[in-house]
Structures are given as structure tokens and as C-alpha cells.
PDB file of C-alpha atoms in Angstrom:
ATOM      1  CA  UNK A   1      10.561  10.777 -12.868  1.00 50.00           C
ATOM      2  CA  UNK A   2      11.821   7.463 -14.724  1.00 56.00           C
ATOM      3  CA  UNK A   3      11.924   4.006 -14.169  1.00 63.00           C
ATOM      4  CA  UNK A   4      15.647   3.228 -12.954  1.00 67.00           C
ATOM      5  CA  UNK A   5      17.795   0.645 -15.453  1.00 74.00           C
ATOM      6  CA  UNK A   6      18.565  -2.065 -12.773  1.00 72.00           C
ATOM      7  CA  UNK A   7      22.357  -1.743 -14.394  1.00 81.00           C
ATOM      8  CA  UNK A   8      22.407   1.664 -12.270  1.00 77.00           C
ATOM      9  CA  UNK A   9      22.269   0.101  -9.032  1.00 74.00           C
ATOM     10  CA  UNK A  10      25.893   1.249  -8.004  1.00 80.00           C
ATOM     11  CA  UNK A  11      24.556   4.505  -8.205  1.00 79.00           C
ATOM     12  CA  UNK A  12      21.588   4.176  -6.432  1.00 78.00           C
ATOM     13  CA  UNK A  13      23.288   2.435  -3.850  1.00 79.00           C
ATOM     14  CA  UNK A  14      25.404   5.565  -2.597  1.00 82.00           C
ATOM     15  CA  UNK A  15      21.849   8.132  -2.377  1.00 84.00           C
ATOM     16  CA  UNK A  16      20.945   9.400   1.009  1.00 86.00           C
ATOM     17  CA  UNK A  17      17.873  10.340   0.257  1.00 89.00           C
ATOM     18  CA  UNK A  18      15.216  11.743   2.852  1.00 91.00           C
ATOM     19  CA  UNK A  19      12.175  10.031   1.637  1.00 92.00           C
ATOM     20  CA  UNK A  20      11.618   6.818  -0.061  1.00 91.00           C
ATOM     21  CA  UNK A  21       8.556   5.747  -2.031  1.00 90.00           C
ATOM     22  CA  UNK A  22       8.355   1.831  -2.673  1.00 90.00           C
ATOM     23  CA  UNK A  23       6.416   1.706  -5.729  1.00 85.00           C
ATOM     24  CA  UNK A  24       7.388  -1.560  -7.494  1.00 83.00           C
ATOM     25  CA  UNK A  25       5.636  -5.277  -7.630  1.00 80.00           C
ATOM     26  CA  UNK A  26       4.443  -6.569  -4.407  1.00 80.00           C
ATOM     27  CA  UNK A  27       6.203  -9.167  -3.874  1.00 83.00           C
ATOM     28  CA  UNK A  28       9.356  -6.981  -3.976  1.00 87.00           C
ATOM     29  CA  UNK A  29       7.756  -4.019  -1.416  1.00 89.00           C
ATOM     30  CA  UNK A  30       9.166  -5.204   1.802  1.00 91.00           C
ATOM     31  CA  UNK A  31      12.981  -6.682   0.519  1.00 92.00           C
ATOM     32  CA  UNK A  32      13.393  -3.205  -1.263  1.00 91.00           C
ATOM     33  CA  UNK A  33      11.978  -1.319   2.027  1.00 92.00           C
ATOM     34  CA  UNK A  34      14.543  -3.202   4.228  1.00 92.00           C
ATOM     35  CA  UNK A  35      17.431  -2.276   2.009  1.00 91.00           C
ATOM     36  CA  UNK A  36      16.854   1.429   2.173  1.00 92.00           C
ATOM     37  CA  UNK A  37      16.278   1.051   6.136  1.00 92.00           C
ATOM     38  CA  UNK A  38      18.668   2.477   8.710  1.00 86.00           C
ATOM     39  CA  UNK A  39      21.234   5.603   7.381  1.00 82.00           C
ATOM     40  CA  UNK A  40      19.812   5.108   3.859  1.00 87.00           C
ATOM     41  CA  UNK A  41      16.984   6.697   4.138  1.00 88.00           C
ATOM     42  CA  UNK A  42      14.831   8.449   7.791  1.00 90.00           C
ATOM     43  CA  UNK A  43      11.343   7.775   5.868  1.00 93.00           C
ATOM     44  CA  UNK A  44      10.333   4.919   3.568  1.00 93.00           C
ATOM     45  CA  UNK A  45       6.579   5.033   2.238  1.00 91.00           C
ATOM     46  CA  UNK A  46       5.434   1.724   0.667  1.00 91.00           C
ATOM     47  CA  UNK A  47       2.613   1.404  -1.309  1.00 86.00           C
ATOM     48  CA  UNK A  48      -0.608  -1.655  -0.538  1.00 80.00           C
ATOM     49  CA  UNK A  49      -0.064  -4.089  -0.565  1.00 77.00           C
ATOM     50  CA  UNK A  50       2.451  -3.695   1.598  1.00 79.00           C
ATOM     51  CA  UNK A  51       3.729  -7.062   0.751  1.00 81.00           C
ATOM     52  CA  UNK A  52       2.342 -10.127  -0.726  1.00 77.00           C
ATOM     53  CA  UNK A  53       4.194 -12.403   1.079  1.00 82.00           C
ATOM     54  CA  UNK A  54       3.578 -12.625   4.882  1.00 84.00           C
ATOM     55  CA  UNK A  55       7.102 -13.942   5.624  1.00 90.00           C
ATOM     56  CA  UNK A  56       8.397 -11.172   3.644  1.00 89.00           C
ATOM     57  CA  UNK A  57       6.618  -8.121   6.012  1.00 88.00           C
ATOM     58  CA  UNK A  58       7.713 -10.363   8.984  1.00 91.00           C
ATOM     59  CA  UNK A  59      11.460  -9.654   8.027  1.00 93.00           C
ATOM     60  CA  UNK A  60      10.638  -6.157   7.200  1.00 91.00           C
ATOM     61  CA  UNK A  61       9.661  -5.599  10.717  1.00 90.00           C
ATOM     62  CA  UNK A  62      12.321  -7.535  12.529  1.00 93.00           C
ATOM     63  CA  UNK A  63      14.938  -5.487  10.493  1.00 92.00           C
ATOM     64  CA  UNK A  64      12.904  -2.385  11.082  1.00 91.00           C
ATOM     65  CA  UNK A  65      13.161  -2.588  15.280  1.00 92.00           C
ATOM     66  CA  UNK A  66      17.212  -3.007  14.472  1.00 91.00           C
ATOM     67  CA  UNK A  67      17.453   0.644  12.480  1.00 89.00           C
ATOM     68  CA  UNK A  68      14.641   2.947  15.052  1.00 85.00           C
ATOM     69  CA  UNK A  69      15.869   5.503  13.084  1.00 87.00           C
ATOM     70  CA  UNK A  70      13.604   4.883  10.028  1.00 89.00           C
ATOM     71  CA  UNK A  71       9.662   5.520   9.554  1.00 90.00           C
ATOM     72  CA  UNK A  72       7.809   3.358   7.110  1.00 90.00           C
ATOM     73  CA  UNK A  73       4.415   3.804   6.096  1.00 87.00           C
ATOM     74  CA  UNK A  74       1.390   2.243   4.217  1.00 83.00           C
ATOM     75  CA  UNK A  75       0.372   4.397   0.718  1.00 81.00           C
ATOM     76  CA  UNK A  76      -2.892   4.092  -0.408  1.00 78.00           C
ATOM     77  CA  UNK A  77      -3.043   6.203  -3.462  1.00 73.00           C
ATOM     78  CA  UNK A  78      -7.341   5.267  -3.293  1.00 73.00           C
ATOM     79  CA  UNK A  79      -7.220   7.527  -0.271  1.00 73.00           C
ATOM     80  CA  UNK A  80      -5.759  10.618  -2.214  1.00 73.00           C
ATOM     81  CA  UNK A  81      -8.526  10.470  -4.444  1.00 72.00           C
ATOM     82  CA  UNK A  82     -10.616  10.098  -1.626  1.00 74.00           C
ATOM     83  CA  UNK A  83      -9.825  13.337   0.052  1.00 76.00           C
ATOM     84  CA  UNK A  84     -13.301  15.128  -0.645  1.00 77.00           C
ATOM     85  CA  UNK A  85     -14.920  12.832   1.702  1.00 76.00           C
ATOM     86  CA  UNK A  86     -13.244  14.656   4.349  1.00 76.00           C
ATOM     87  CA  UNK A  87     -15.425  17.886   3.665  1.00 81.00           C
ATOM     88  CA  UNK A  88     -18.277  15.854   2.802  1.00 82.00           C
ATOM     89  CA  UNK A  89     -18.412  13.703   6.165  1.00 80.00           C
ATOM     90  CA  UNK A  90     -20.400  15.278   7.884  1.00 83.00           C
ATOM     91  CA  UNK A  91     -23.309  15.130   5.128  1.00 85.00           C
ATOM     92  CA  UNK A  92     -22.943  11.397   5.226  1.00 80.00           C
ATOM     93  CA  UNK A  93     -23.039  11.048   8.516  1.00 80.00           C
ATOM     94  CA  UNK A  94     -26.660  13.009   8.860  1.00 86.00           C
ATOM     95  CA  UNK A  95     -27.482  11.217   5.888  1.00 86.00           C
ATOM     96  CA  UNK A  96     -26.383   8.181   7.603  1.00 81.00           C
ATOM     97  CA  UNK A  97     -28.092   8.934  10.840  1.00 83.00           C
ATOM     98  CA  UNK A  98     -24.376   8.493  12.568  1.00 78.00           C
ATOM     99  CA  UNK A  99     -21.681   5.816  12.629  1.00 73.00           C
ATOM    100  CA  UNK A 100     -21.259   3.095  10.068  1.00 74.00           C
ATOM    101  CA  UNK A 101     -22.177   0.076  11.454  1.00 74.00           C
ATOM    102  CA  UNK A 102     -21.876  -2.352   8.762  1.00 74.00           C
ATOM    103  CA  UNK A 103     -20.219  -2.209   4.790  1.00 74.00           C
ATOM    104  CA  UNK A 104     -20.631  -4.436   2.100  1.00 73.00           C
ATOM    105  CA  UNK A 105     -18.208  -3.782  -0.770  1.00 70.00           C
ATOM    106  CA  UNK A 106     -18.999  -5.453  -4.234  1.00 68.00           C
ATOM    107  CA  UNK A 107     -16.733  -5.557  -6.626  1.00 66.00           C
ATOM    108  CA  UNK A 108     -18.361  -5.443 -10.078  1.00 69.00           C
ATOM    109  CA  UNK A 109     -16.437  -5.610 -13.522  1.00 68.00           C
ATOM    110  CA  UNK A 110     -18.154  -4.031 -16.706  1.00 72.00           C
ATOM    111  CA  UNK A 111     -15.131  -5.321 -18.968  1.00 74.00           C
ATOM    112  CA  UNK A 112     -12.592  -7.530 -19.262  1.00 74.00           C
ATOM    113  CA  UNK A 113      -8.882  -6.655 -17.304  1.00 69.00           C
ATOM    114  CA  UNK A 114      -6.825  -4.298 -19.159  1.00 70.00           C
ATOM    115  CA  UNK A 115      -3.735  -6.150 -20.995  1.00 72.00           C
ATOM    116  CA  UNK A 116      -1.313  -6.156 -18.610  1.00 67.00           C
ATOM    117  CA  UNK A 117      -3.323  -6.295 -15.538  1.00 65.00           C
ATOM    118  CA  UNK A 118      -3.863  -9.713 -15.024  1.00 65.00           C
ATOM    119  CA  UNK A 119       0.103  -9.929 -13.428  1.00 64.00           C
ATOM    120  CA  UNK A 120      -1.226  -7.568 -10.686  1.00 62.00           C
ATOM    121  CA  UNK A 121      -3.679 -10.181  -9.487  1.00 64.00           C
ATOM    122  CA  UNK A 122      -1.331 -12.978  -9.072  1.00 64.00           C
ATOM    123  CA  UNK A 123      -2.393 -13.196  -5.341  1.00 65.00           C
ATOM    124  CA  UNK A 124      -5.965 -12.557  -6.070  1.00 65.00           C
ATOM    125  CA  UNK A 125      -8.292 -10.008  -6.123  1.00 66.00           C
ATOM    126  CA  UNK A 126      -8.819  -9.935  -2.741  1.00 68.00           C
ATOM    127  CA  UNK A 127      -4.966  -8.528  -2.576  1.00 69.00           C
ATOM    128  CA  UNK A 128      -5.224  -6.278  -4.694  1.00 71.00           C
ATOM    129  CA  UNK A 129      -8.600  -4.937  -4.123  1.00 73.00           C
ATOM    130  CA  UNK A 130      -8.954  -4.863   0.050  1.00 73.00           C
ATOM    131  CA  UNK A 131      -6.554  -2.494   0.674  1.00 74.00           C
ATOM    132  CA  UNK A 132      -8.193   0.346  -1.093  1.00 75.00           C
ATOM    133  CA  UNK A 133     -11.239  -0.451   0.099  1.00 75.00           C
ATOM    134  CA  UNK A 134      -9.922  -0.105   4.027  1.00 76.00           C
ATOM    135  CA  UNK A 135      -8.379   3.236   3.554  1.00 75.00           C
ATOM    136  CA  UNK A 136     -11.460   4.398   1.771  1.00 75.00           C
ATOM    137  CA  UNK A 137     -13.343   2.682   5.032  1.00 77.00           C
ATOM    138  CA  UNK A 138     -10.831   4.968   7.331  1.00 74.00           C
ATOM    139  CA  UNK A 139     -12.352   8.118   6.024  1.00 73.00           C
ATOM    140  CA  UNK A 140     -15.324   6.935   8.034  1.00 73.00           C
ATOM    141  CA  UNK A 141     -13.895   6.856  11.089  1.00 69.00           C
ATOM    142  CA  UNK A 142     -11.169   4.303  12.847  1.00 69.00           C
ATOM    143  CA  UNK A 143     -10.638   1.290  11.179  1.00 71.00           C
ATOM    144  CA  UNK A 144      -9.404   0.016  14.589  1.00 72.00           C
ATOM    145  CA  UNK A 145     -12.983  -0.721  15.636  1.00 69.00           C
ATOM    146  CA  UNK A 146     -13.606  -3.014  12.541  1.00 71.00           C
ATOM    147  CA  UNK A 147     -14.904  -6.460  14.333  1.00 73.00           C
ATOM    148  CA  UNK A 148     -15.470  -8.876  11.478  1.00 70.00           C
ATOM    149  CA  UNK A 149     -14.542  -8.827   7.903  1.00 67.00           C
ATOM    150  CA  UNK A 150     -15.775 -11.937   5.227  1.00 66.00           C
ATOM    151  CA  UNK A 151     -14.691 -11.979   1.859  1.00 60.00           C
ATOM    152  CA  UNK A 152     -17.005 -14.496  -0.342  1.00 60.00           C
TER     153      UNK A 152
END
């Protein structure tokens, strides 16, 4: 895998491919989504944030009800790494005595950002950070039934 040389576009622009993985800044996840929709491509995956522009998912999914006969879906590459939990749930939930009933996530930095990182938290940490933490949460259970979430 390489990064593709934006001169190449032509090219790019005449692949059928089957699946699609949006792996680029955030603020270009849900224009680059909408392009491959419709013939282009049956399944497009996009990774959190799924956009960091609300205006920009809102297009996304107008376009998206226009071309049925694509699938897109959220990537959380937190919940990869998180797929031991699935053997280990039951554990926590004895451990737990059953459900989660409440979470508080704290962030805590030892060291500064690595260079180059700061341009990944243009929109905040709360951007970049919340995401993960929900699909870790969704090992735990539906995140459907989440009633209140603060951020301080």
C-alpha cells in the first residue's frame, strides 16, 4: 500500500473497486465517501471521525439515499485493538457485578504531542478522542442505551 500522487487521479477515477477505505484528513472523509458512492464502489468504510464538519456528513447522507446501492460504515481502528475484551467480558461483568451504569473517561497526557500531531486536533480533542472511546464503550454492551454524555 502507498499514498496515491493526487496527479494520478485519472486513474483512480476509472477503478471499480469492491471496497473502499476512507482513510485521509477529516475534513475530507465525507466529500471523498460521496465521490466513490453509487457504481464506484458497493462498500465504502470511513474511518472516525466520520467527518469534522456537520454540513459535510449531512451531504454525505442526502447523496447516500440517491445511490441505495452503496454501504458505508464507521472504522474505529481503537476497536480492533480492542477485540480481547470480547473473550474477557464476561470477567468484567462478574467483576462488575453486571451492566455498566456509568463511565468516566480521563484523558491524561505524560508528554508533549508528537510533531506532527497537533494538525489532527484542529477540531479539538474532544474530536479526535470521543470516537474511540464510544467504540471501546460498545464492547460493553449497546451504545444505543447511552442517556447522557458531558465532556468538561
Amino acid at each position: 500500500m502507498y499514498k496515491a500522487d493526487p496527479e494520478d487521479f485519472p486513474v483512480y477515477q476509472n477503478l471499480k473497486p469492491d471496497v473502499v477505505f476512507v482513510v485521509t484528513p477529516d475534513f475530507t472523509h465525507s466529500d471523498i465517501a460521496r465521490w466513490w458512492l453509487g457504481e464506484r464502489a458497493p462498500v465504502i468504510f470511513v474511518e472516525k471521525p466520520f467527518d469534522s464538519q456537520l454540513n459535510n456528513v449531512n451531504a454525505l447522507f442526502i447523496e447516500l439515499a440517491r445511490h441505495p446501492v452503496s454501504t458505508i460504515l464507521g472504522l474505529d481502528h481503537y476497536r480492533f485493538r480492542a477485540l480481547l475484551l470480547d473473550t474477557m467480558m464476561p470477567g468484567v461483568a462478574e467483576h462488575l457485578g453486571g451492566a455498566v451504569r456509568s463511565v468516566k473517561f480521563y484523558l491524561c497526557e505524560a508528554r508533549p504531542l508528537e510533531l506532527g500531531r497537533e494538525h489532527t486536533l484542529q477540531f479539538g480533542l474532544t474530536l479526535d478522542m470521543l470516537p474511540h472511546f464510544l467504540a471501546l464503550l460498545a464492547c460493553f454492551g449497546a451504545i444505543e442505551s447511552v442517556d447522557d454524555i458531558e465532556v468538561e
